[in-house]
Coordinates of C-alpha atoms in Angstrom, one line a residue:
M1 CA -2.7 -73.3 19.5
H2 CA 0.3 -73.7 21.9
P3 CA 0.8 -76.9 23.5
M4 CA -1.5 -77.1 26.3
T5 CA -1.8 -79.6 29.5
L6 CA -4.6 -81.9 29.7
I7 CA -6.6 -79.6 32.4
D8 CA -5.9 -76.7 29.6
V9 CA -7.5 -79.1 26.9
L10 CA -10.5 -79.9 28.9
N11 CA -11.3 -76.3 29.9
F12 CA -11.0 -75.4 26.5
I13 CA -13.6 -77.9 25.3
K14 CA -15.8 -76.6 27.9
E15 CA -15.7 -73.1 27.0
A16 CA -15.5 -73.3 23.2
G17 CA -19.2 -75.5 23.7
L18 CA -17.5 -78.6 22.1
P19 CA -19.1 -81.9 22.6
K20 CA -18.3 -83.1 26.1
Q21 CA -17.9 -86.7 25.2
L22 CA -14.4 -85.6 23.7
E23 CA -13.1 -85.2 27.0
A24 CA -13.1 -89.1 27.7
S25 CA -10.9 -89.7 24.6
V26 CA -8.8 -86.9 25.4
T27 CA -8.1 -87.8 29.2
Q28 CA -7.6 -91.5 27.6
L29 CA -4.9 -90.3 25.0
F30 CA -2.8 -88.2 27.7
E31 CA -2.8 -91.4 29.9
A32 CA -1.7 -93.4 26.8
I33 CA 1.1 -91.1 25.8
H34 CA 2.5 -91.6 29.6
Q35 CA 2.2 -95.1 28.8
G36 CA 4.4 -94.8 25.9
H37 CA 1.6 -95.3 23.3
T38 CA 1.4 -92.4 20.6
A39 CA -2.2 -93.1 19.7
Q40 CA -5.6 -93.7 21.3
H41 CA -8.1 -96.0 19.3
L42 CA -11.6 -94.9 18.9
S43 CA -14.8 -96.4 18.4
N44 CA -16.5 -95.5 15.1
E45 CA -19.0 -93.1 16.8
E46 CA -16.0 -91.3 18.5
A47 CA -14.0 -91.1 15.2
D48 CA -16.9 -89.4 13.7
R49 CA -17.5 -86.9 16.4
W50 CA -13.5 -86.1 16.3
A51 CA -13.4 -85.9 12.4
K52 CA -16.5 -83.2 12.8
T53 CA -14.9 -81.3 15.5
L54 CA -11.5 -81.2 13.9
T55 CA -13.0 -79.6 10.8
N56 CA -14.5 -76.6 12.6
S57 CA -12.3 -76.3 15.6
E58 CA -8.9 -74.8 16.8
L59 CA -8.4 -78.4 18.3
A60 CA -7.1 -79.1 15.0
A61 CA -4.1 -77.5 15.5
L62 CA -3.6 -79.9 18.7
F63 CA -5.1 -83.3 17.5
A64 CA -5.2 -85.5 14.5
V65 CA -7.7 -88.7 13.8
N66 CA -5.8 -91.1 11.5
H67 CA -7.1 -94.8 11.0
D68 CA -9.9 -94.2 13.8
A69 CA -7.1 -93.3 16.2
L70 CA -6.5 -90.1 18.1
Q71 CA -3.1 -88.3 18.2
I72 CA -1.5 -85.3 19.4
R73 CA -0.3 -83.3 16.3
R74 CA 3.3 -83.7 17.4
H75 CA 3.3 -87.5 17.4
F76 CA 1.1 -87.3 14.1
A77 CA 3.9 -85.1 12.3
Q78 CA 6.7 -87.2 13.9
E79 CA 5.4 -90.5 12.3
S80 CA 4.5 -89.2 9.3
R81 CA 8.0 -87.8 8.7
V82 CA 9.4 -91.2 9.9
A83 CA 7.6 -93.1 7.8
D84 CA 8.1 -90.8 4.6
A85 CA 11.7 -90.7 5.3
L86 CA 12.3 -94.5 5.4
Q87 CA 9.9 -94.9 2.7
K88 CA 12.4 -92.7 0.5
R89 CA 15.3 -94.7 1.6
S90 CA 13.5 -98.1 1.0
R91 CA 13.1 -97.0 -2.5
L92 CA 16.7 -96.4 -3.2
P93 CA 18.4 -98.6 -5.8
T94 CA 19.7 -101.9 -4.8
L95 CA 23.7 -101.8 -4.7
T96 CA 26.1 -104.1 -6.1
I97 CA 28.6 -105.4 -3.7
S98 CA 31.4 -108.0 -4.9
V99 CA 32.7 -108.9 -1.4
D100 CA 32.1 -112.4 -0.6
P101 CA 30.9 -112.8 3.2
R102 CA 33.1 -115.4 4.1
E103 CA 36.0 -113.4 3.9
L104 CA 34.5 -111.0 6.4
M105 CA 32.8 -113.6 8.6
P106 CA 34.5 -117.3 7.9
N107 CA 32.3 -118.7 10.6
A108 CA 29.1 -117.1 9.8
D109 CA 25.9 -118.8 10.1
P110 CA 23.3 -119.0 7.3
S111 CA 21.0 -116.1 9.0
Q112 CA 24.2 -114.2 9.5
T113 CA 25.5 -114.6 5.7
R114 CA 22.0 -113.5 4.6
A115 CA 22.1 -110.3 6.7
I116 CA 25.6 -109.6 5.4
V117 CA 24.5 -110.0 1.7
G118 CA 21.3 -108.5 2.0
A119 CA 22.0 -105.5 4.5
A120 CA 25.1 -104.7 2.4
K121 CA 23.2 -103.8 -0.6
Q122 CA 20.5 -101.4 1.1
H123 CA 20.5 -98.1 2.2
L124 CA 18.2 -99.3 4.8
A125 CA 18.8 -102.4 7.0
I126 CA 17.4 -103.6 10.3
V127 CA 19.2 -106.4 11.8
T128 CA 17.6 -108.0 14.7
G129 CA 18.1 -111.0 17.0
G130 CA 18.5 -112.1 20.7
P131 CA 21.4 -112.5 23.0
G132 CA 24.7 -114.6 21.6
T133 CA 23.4 -114.3 17.9
G134 CA 26.2 -112.0 17.0
K135 CA 24.4 -108.9 16.1
T136 CA 27.6 -106.5 16.4
S137 CA 29.8 -108.8 14.5
T138 CA 27.3 -109.3 12.0
A139 CA 26.9 -105.4 11.7
A140 CA 30.5 -104.8 11.4
A141 CA 30.8 -107.3 8.3
I142 CA 27.9 -105.4 6.9
V143 CA 29.7 -102.0 7.4
A144 CA 32.9 -103.6 6.1
A145 CA 31.2 -104.8 3.1
K146 CA 29.7 -101.2 2.5
R147 CA 33.4 -99.9 2.7
T148 CA 33.8 -101.6 -1.0
L149 CA 31.1 -98.9 -2.4
F150 CA 33.6 -95.7 -1.4
E151 CA 36.8 -94.6 -2.9
R152 CA 38.0 -93.1 0.2
Q153 CA 37.3 -94.0 4.0
P154 CA 33.6 -93.5 4.4
R155 CA 32.7 -91.3 7.4
I156 CA 31.0 -94.1 9.9
A157 CA 29.0 -92.9 13.0
L158 CA 28.4 -95.7 15.7
I159 CA 25.8 -94.4 18.1
A160 CA 23.5 -95.9 20.7
P161 CA 21.0 -94.6 23.2
T162 CA 23.3 -94.8 26.3
G163 CA 26.8 -94.2 27.3
K164 CA 27.2 -97.9 28.5
A165 CA 25.7 -99.3 25.1
A166 CA 28.3 -97.1 23.3
V167 CA 31.1 -98.3 25.3
R168 CA 29.9 -101.8 24.2
L169 CA 29.4 -101.1 20.6
T170 CA 33.0 -99.7 20.3
E171 CA 34.5 -102.8 21.9
S172 CA 32.6 -105.4 20.1
F173 CA 32.8 -103.5 16.8
Q174 CA 36.4 -102.9 16.9
A175 CA 37.1 -106.7 18.0
A176 CA 34.9 -107.6 15.0
I177 CA 36.8 -105.6 12.5
S178 CA 40.1 -106.7 13.9
T179 CA 39.6 -110.2 12.7
M180 CA 39.0 -108.8 9.2
P181 CA 42.4 -108.4 7.9
L182 CA 41.4 -107.5 4.6
V183 CA 39.4 -104.6 5.4
D184 CA 40.5 -101.0 5.3
L185 CA 38.6 -99.3 8.0
E186 CA 39.9 -96.9 10.3
P187 CA 38.8 -97.1 14.4
V188 CA 35.7 -95.8 15.0
L189 CA 34.5 -94.5 18.6
A190 CA 30.9 -95.2 19.3
T191 CA 29.3 -92.5 21.3
T192 CA 25.5 -91.7 22.6
I193 CA 22.9 -90.3 20.0
H194 CA 22.7 -87.2 21.5
R195 CA 26.4 -86.5 21.0
Q196 CA 26.6 -87.1 17.6
L197 CA 23.1 -85.8 16.6
K198 CA 24.6 -82.6 15.2
E199 CA 27.1 -84.2 13.4
L200 CA 25.2 -87.1 11.4
D201 CA 24.7 -84.9 8.1
S202 CA 28.4 -85.4 7.4
A203 CA 28.2 -89.4 7.8
D204 CA 28.2 -91.9 5.1
I205 CA 27.0 -94.8 7.2
V206 CA 25.2 -94.6 10.3
L207 CA 24.8 -97.6 12.7
I208 CA 22.4 -97.4 15.7
D209 CA 22.7 -100.1 18.3
E210 CA 19.9 -101.0 20.9
A211 CA 17.4 -99.7 18.7
S212 CA 14.6 -100.9 20.6
M213 CA 15.5 -97.9 23.1
V214 CA 15.0 -95.2 20.7
S215 CA 12.1 -93.1 21.1
L216 CA 9.7 -91.7 18.1
D217 CA 11.0 -88.3 19.0
L218 CA 14.9 -89.3 18.8
F219 CA 14.6 -91.4 15.9
D220 CA 12.8 -88.5 14.1
R221 CA 15.6 -86.2 14.9
V222 CA 18.1 -88.7 13.7
L223 CA 16.1 -89.2 10.3
K224 CA 15.9 -85.6 9.8
S225 CA 20.0 -85.2 10.5
L226 CA 20.8 -87.8 8.1
A227 CA 22.1 -86.9 4.5
D228 CA 20.0 -88.4 1.5
H229 CA 22.8 -90.6 0.5
A230 CA 23.7 -92.0 4.2
H231 CA 23.6 -95.9 4.9
L232 CA 21.3 -96.5 7.8
V233 CA 21.7 -99.6 9.8
L234 CA 19.5 -100.5 12.8
M235 CA 20.5 -103.1 15.1
G236 CA 18.6 -104.4 18.4
D237 CA 16.1 -107.0 19.9
P238 CA 12.7 -106.2 19.4
N239 CA 11.5 -108.6 22.3
Q240 CA 13.0 -106.1 24.7
L241 CA 11.4 -103.3 26.4
A242 CA 10.4 -100.4 24.2
S243 CA 11.9 -96.9 25.0
V244 CA 10.9 -94.8 28.0
E245 CA 9.4 -92.1 26.0
A246 CA 6.5 -92.7 23.8
G247 CA 6.8 -94.8 20.5
S248 CA 8.0 -98.5 19.5
I249 CA 10.1 -97.9 16.7
L250 CA 12.2 -101.0 16.2
K251 CA 8.9 -103.2 17.1
V252 CA 6.9 -101.5 14.4
L253 CA 9.3 -101.5 11.6
T254 CA 10.2 -105.4 12.0
E255 CA 6.5 -106.1 11.6
S256 CA 5.8 -104.2 8.7
N257 CA 5.3 -105.8 5.4
R258 CA 6.5 -102.6 3.7
L259 CA 9.9 -103.0 5.2
S260 CA 10.2 -106.8 5.4
H261 CA 13.1 -106.8 2.5
H262 CA 15.1 -104.4 4.8
C263 CA 14.8 -106.8 8.0
F264 CA 17.5 -109.6 8.7
E265 CA 16.8 -111.6 11.8
L266 CA 19.8 -113.5 13.2
T267 CA 18.5 -116.9 14.5
Q268 CA 21.7 -118.8 16.0
R269 CA 23.0 -118.4 19.3
H270 CA 26.8 -118.3 19.5
R271 CA 27.5 -117.3 23.0
I272 CA 25.9 -120.0 25.1
G273 CA 28.5 -122.0 26.2
G274 CA 27.7 -123.2 29.7
Q275 CA 24.9 -120.8 30.0
A276 CA 22.3 -123.2 28.3
T277 CA 20.0 -122.8 31.4
L278 CA 20.1 -119.0 31.0
A279 CA 19.2 -119.3 27.3
Q280 CA 16.4 -122.1 28.1
L281 CA 15.0 -119.4 30.7
Q282 CA 15.1 -116.5 27.7
D283 CA 13.3 -118.9 25.4
L284 CA 10.8 -120.0 27.8
C285 CA 10.0 -116.3 28.8
L286 CA 9.5 -115.3 25.3
S287 CA 7.2 -118.0 24.4
G288 CA 5.1 -117.2 27.3
D289 CA 5.3 -120.3 28.9
S290 CA 5.3 -119.4 32.8
E291 CA 4.7 -123.0 33.8
H292 CA 7.7 -124.5 32.5
F293 CA 9.7 -121.0 33.0
I294 CA 9.0 -121.7 36.8
Q295 CA 9.8 -125.5 36.6
G296 CA 13.0 -124.6 34.8
L297 CA 14.1 -122.0 37.8
R298 CA 13.7 -125.0 40.4
D299 CA 15.3 -127.4 38.4
S300 CA 18.3 -125.0 37.6
G301 CA 19.0 -124.5 41.3
T302 CA 18.9 -120.8 40.6
F303 CA 18.8 -118.3 43.7
W304 CA 15.2 -117.7 44.0
E305 CA 13.5 -116.0 46.9
D306 CA 9.7 -116.1 46.3
N307 CA 8.6 -115.1 50.0
Q308 CA 9.9 -111.3 49.9
R309 CA 12.1 -112.3 52.8
V310 CA 14.4 -109.2 53.4
D311 CA 16.9 -111.2 55.1
R312 CA 17.4 -113.4 52.2
L313 CA 17.3 -110.5 49.8
Q314 CA 20.0 -108.5 51.9
S315 CA 22.3 -111.7 51.7
A316 CA 22.2 -112.4 48.3
L317 CA 22.8 -108.7 47.4
I318 CA 25.7 -108.5 49.7
N319 CA 27.3 -111.9 48.3
G320 CA 26.7 -110.8 44.7
Y321 CA 28.7 -107.5 45.5
R322 CA 31.3 -109.0 47.8
H323 CA 33.9 -109.7 45.1
Y324 CA 33.4 -106.1 43.9
F325 CA 33.9 -105.0 47.7
E326 CA 36.7 -107.3 48.1
G327 CA 38.7 -105.7 45.2
L328 CA 37.9 -102.0 46.6
Q329 CA 39.6 -103.1 49.8
R330 CA 42.8 -104.2 47.9
T331 CA 43.3 -101.5 45.3
Q332 CA 43.4 -97.9 44.5
T333 CA 41.6 -98.2 41.1
P334 CA 37.9 -99.4 41.0
V335 CA 36.6 -101.8 38.2
S336 CA 33.1 -102.1 37.2
P337 CA 31.4 -105.0 39.2
D338 CA 30.7 -108.0 37.4
F339 CA 27.1 -108.1 39.3
Q340 CA 24.5 -105.9 39.0
C341 CA 20.9 -105.5 40.8
L342 CA 17.8 -104.9 38.5
T343 CA 14.6 -104.0 39.9
A344 CA 11.1 -103.4 38.6
I345 CA 9.9 -100.9 41.2
S346 CA 11.3 -97.9 43.1
E347 CA 9.6 -98.2 46.6
G348 CA 8.8 -100.8 49.0
I349 CA 10.5 -104.3 49.6
G350 CA 12.6 -104.9 46.7
G351 CA 12.1 -101.8 45.4
R352 CA 15.2 -99.4 44.2
R353 CA 15.4 -97.2 47.2
M354 CA 15.5 -100.0 49.7
I355 CA 18.3 -102.0 48.0
N356 CA 20.6 -99.0 47.6
H357 CA 20.2 -98.4 51.4
L358 CA 20.8 -102.2 52.2
V359 CA 24.1 -101.9 49.9
Q360 CA 25.2 -98.5 51.3
G361 CA 24.8 -99.8 54.6
E362 CA 27.4 -102.5 54.1
T363 CA 29.9 -100.2 52.2
Q364 CA 29.6 -97.9 55.3
R365 CA 30.0 -101.1 57.6
L366 CA 33.3 -102.0 55.6
G367 CA 34.8 -98.6 56.0
L368 CA 34.9 -97.8 52.1
N369 CA 33.8 -94.2 52.8
G370 CA 32.1 -93.7 49.4
F371 CA 35.4 -95.2 47.4
G372 CA 33.8 -97.0 44.5
E373 CA 30.4 -96.3 45.0
R374 CA 28.2 -96.3 41.8
L375 CA 26.2 -93.1 40.8
L376 CA 23.5 -93.0 38.0
I377 CA 22.9 -89.9 36.2
T378 CA 19.3 -89.1 36.2
E379 CA 19.1 -86.0 34.1
N380 CA 20.9 -85.2 30.7
Q381 CA 23.9 -83.0 31.1
A382 CA 25.4 -82.4 27.5
G383 CA 27.7 -79.6 28.8
I384 CA 30.1 -82.2 30.6
G385 CA 29.6 -85.1 28.6
V386 CA 27.1 -87.2 30.6
F387 CA 23.4 -88.2 29.9
N388 CA 20.4 -89.7 31.3
G389 CA 21.2 -93.4 32.4
D390 CA 25.2 -93.3 32.4
I391 CA 26.7 -94.9 35.3
G392 CA 30.1 -93.6 37.1
T393 CA 32.2 -94.7 39.7
V394 CA 33.4 -93.0 42.5
V395 CA 37.4 -93.0 42.7
D396 CA 38.2 -91.0 45.7
C397 CA 36.9 -91.3 49.5
Y398 CA 34.4 -88.7 50.5
D399 CA 37.0 -87.3 53.1
S400 CA 38.3 -85.6 49.8
P401 CA 37.1 -82.2 49.5
N402 CA 35.7 -82.8 46.1
P403 CA 35.5 -86.6 45.0
R404 CA 36.3 -87.5 41.4
V405 CA 33.6 -90.0 39.6
Q406 CA 34.9 -91.8 36.5
F407 CA 32.6 -92.8 33.6
E408 CA 33.7 -95.2 31.1
N409 CA 32.6 -92.9 27.9
L410 CA 34.9 -90.2 29.5
D411 CA 38.9 -89.7 29.4
Q412 CA 39.1 -87.8 32.3
P413 CA 37.0 -88.2 35.7
L414 CA 34.7 -85.4 36.7
R415 CA 34.1 -83.9 40.0
K416 CA 31.1 -84.9 42.0
N417 CA 29.9 -81.4 42.7
Q418 CA 29.9 -81.1 38.8
L419 CA 26.9 -83.6 38.7
G420 CA 23.5 -82.3 39.0
S421 CA 20.7 -85.4 39.6
V422 CA 22.4 -88.4 40.8
E423 CA 21.7 -91.5 42.7
S424 CA 23.1 -94.8 44.0
A425 CA 23.2 -97.5 41.5
W426 CA 23.5 -100.5 43.4
A427 CA 20.1 -101.2 42.1
I428 CA 18.9 -99.7 38.9
S429 CA 15.6 -100.1 37.0
I430 CA 15.3 -102.7 34.4
H431 CA 14.5 -100.0 32.1
R432 CA 17.7 -98.1 32.8
S433 CA 19.7 -101.3 32.5
Q434 CA 19.0 -101.7 28.5
G435 CA 22.2 -101.6 26.5
S436 CA 24.5 -103.1 29.5
E437 CA 25.7 -106.5 30.0
Y438 CA 26.8 -108.1 33.5
Q439 CA 28.3 -111.6 34.2
S440 CA 25.4 -111.8 37.1
V441 CA 22.1 -110.3 37.6
F442 CA 20.0 -109.9 40.4
I443 CA 16.3 -109.6 39.3
C444 CA 13.8 -108.0 41.8
L445 CA 10.3 -108.2 40.6
P446 CA 8.7 -107.6 44.0
E447 CA 4.8 -107.1 44.8
P448 CA 3.8 -103.2 44.3
I449 CA 3.2 -101.5 48.1
T450 CA -0.4 -100.9 47.5
S451 CA -3.3 -102.4 45.2
Q452 CA -3.5 -99.3 43.5
S453 CA 0.2 -98.9 42.1
G454 CA 0.4 -98.4 38.3
F455 CA 2.9 -101.2 38.0
K456 CA 2.0 -103.8 35.3
P457 CA 4.7 -106.5 34.9
S458 CA 5.3 -107.7 31.3
R459 CA 7.2 -110.2 29.4
E460 CA 9.4 -107.7 27.8
L461 CA 10.4 -106.4 31.4
I462 CA 11.3 -109.8 32.5
Y463 CA 13.0 -110.8 29.3
T464 CA 15.0 -107.4 29.3
A465 CA 16.2 -108.4 32.7
L466 CA 17.3 -111.9 31.8
T467 CA 19.2 -110.9 28.6
R468 CA 21.5 -108.3 30.7
A469 CA 23.0 -111.6 32.1
K470 CA 25.8 -113.2 30.5
E471 CA 26.2 -116.2 32.8
S472 CA 23.7 -116.3 35.8
I473 CA 20.7 -114.9 37.2
Q474 CA 19.0 -114.6 40.7
L475 CA 15.4 -114.1 41.5
F476 CA 13.5 -112.1 44.1
A477 CA 10.0 -112.6 42.9
T478 CA 6.7 -114.4 44.1
E479 CA 5.6 -117.3 41.6
S480 CA 2.3 -115.2 41.1
M481 CA 4.3 -112.3 40.0
I482 CA 6.6 -114.3 37.5
A483 CA 3.7 -115.8 36.0
Q484 CA 1.5 -112.6 35.6
A485 CA 4.8 -111.0 34.1
I486 CA 5.4 -113.7 31.7
S487 CA 1.9 -114.0 30.7
Q488 CA 1.2 -110.2 29.8
T489 CA 2.8 -108.6 26.7
T490 CA 3.0 -105.0 26.2
H491 CA 1.6 -103.4 22.8
R492 CA 1.9 -100.0 22.3
A493 CA -0.7 -98.2 20.1
T494 CA 0.9 -96.3 17.1
C495 CA 0.0 -95.0 13.8
L496 CA 3.5 -95.6 12.5
D497 CA 2.4 -98.7 10.6
H498 CA -0.3 -97.1 8.8
F499 CA 1.7 -94.3 7.6
L500 CA 4.3 -96.9 6.2
N501 CA 1.7 -98.2 4.1
V502 CA 0.9 -95.3 2.6
S503 CA 2.2 -95.1 -1.2

């Protein structure tokens, strides 16, 4: 049978005379997939009914039951392949590395030293940690240690889910390698996963940054592309939001007993400086302590508009972008702003569309005429080298016949009329901000415009927003919305953990 929509499946069940009770679990599964799950848990009675049905029905080509959970066949097959590929890599013999980690990272903390020594010996390594724990520096040291295993220069692939994350990875990785004078590694340019996917079969070492953003489908494609001998290093923060598409890869892998010897958590912050308040708020958020989080906000003097006043919202936004706008008025070459608004919803007060409209109005008042506007790509356009989530800057006024747009991951600007699906990026969703960092972040967590809204705030959502900031945050959210978000964690149903435990 070919892939079907929900309506197709429900009609097939009816026309084939199959038990009507199947319809409820099919509907629930399709809704669960829309929310990022890859499985729908069944009661014992439901599991028995499905097992009997799949034995004698064409539905077996579309669905599978696994550990009392219903899955579409595609997710069942993908999770099975991913687990099998990781198991094979995890069973490869431990290697002998003769490098002293102190030669690579003289100031490494104990958790970083353990990660360098342990991960360098494994064909599969998972390095996790929160902001400021030195994930990229540690991963660079791991790659440098692996260099000693090769007589020639190893082919290294640095990849990340978004263009912004790839730019950051290139800069951070190269900065870390430059402090290791004894290391013989050629410069490596990081790109998005999609751009290197077809070339991964020739890589000796593959490092994936921001692995929490990688969906099941994309991770399956990565693993299928790798050569058997390739070393794979995953890096990320499992406490952040999971991928927009179905799956929760990094979270499942770090919680798997089967892969515990391949997981290395970095525990010490190195990038706090004067941002102790920000670090404290991140920790309180992770702990689920909304009462002390809210008190910490009040004590810190952080700008917090908790009454949804539009005038206060507009004033804070304009002040946040003021330095960027003043720079545009002085120069012919825009630089990326050190401020970014992140929002949780699209419509209504504090939503993405409203904020983009407010800021756009200020640019018109200033007479910028499009110069310096931030544009977000909303669909992959591989032919011209831009992908969903990339942000570019308009470098000409809109008086020009065809304004140019510069992207950080491209050497030459593109013409605006080359870009298919774009929207203003004065405000972007918290999901899209993953892989990015800004000096200051304005977080909008407003009340949904209707009680029927499907929006569900979560601890992972607000934590992801908090960890995009390097120095300071501002908030537009009611106290009840903050408390609701911090008290609610997201758990995606999956069968990957079961597949990993299969011998």
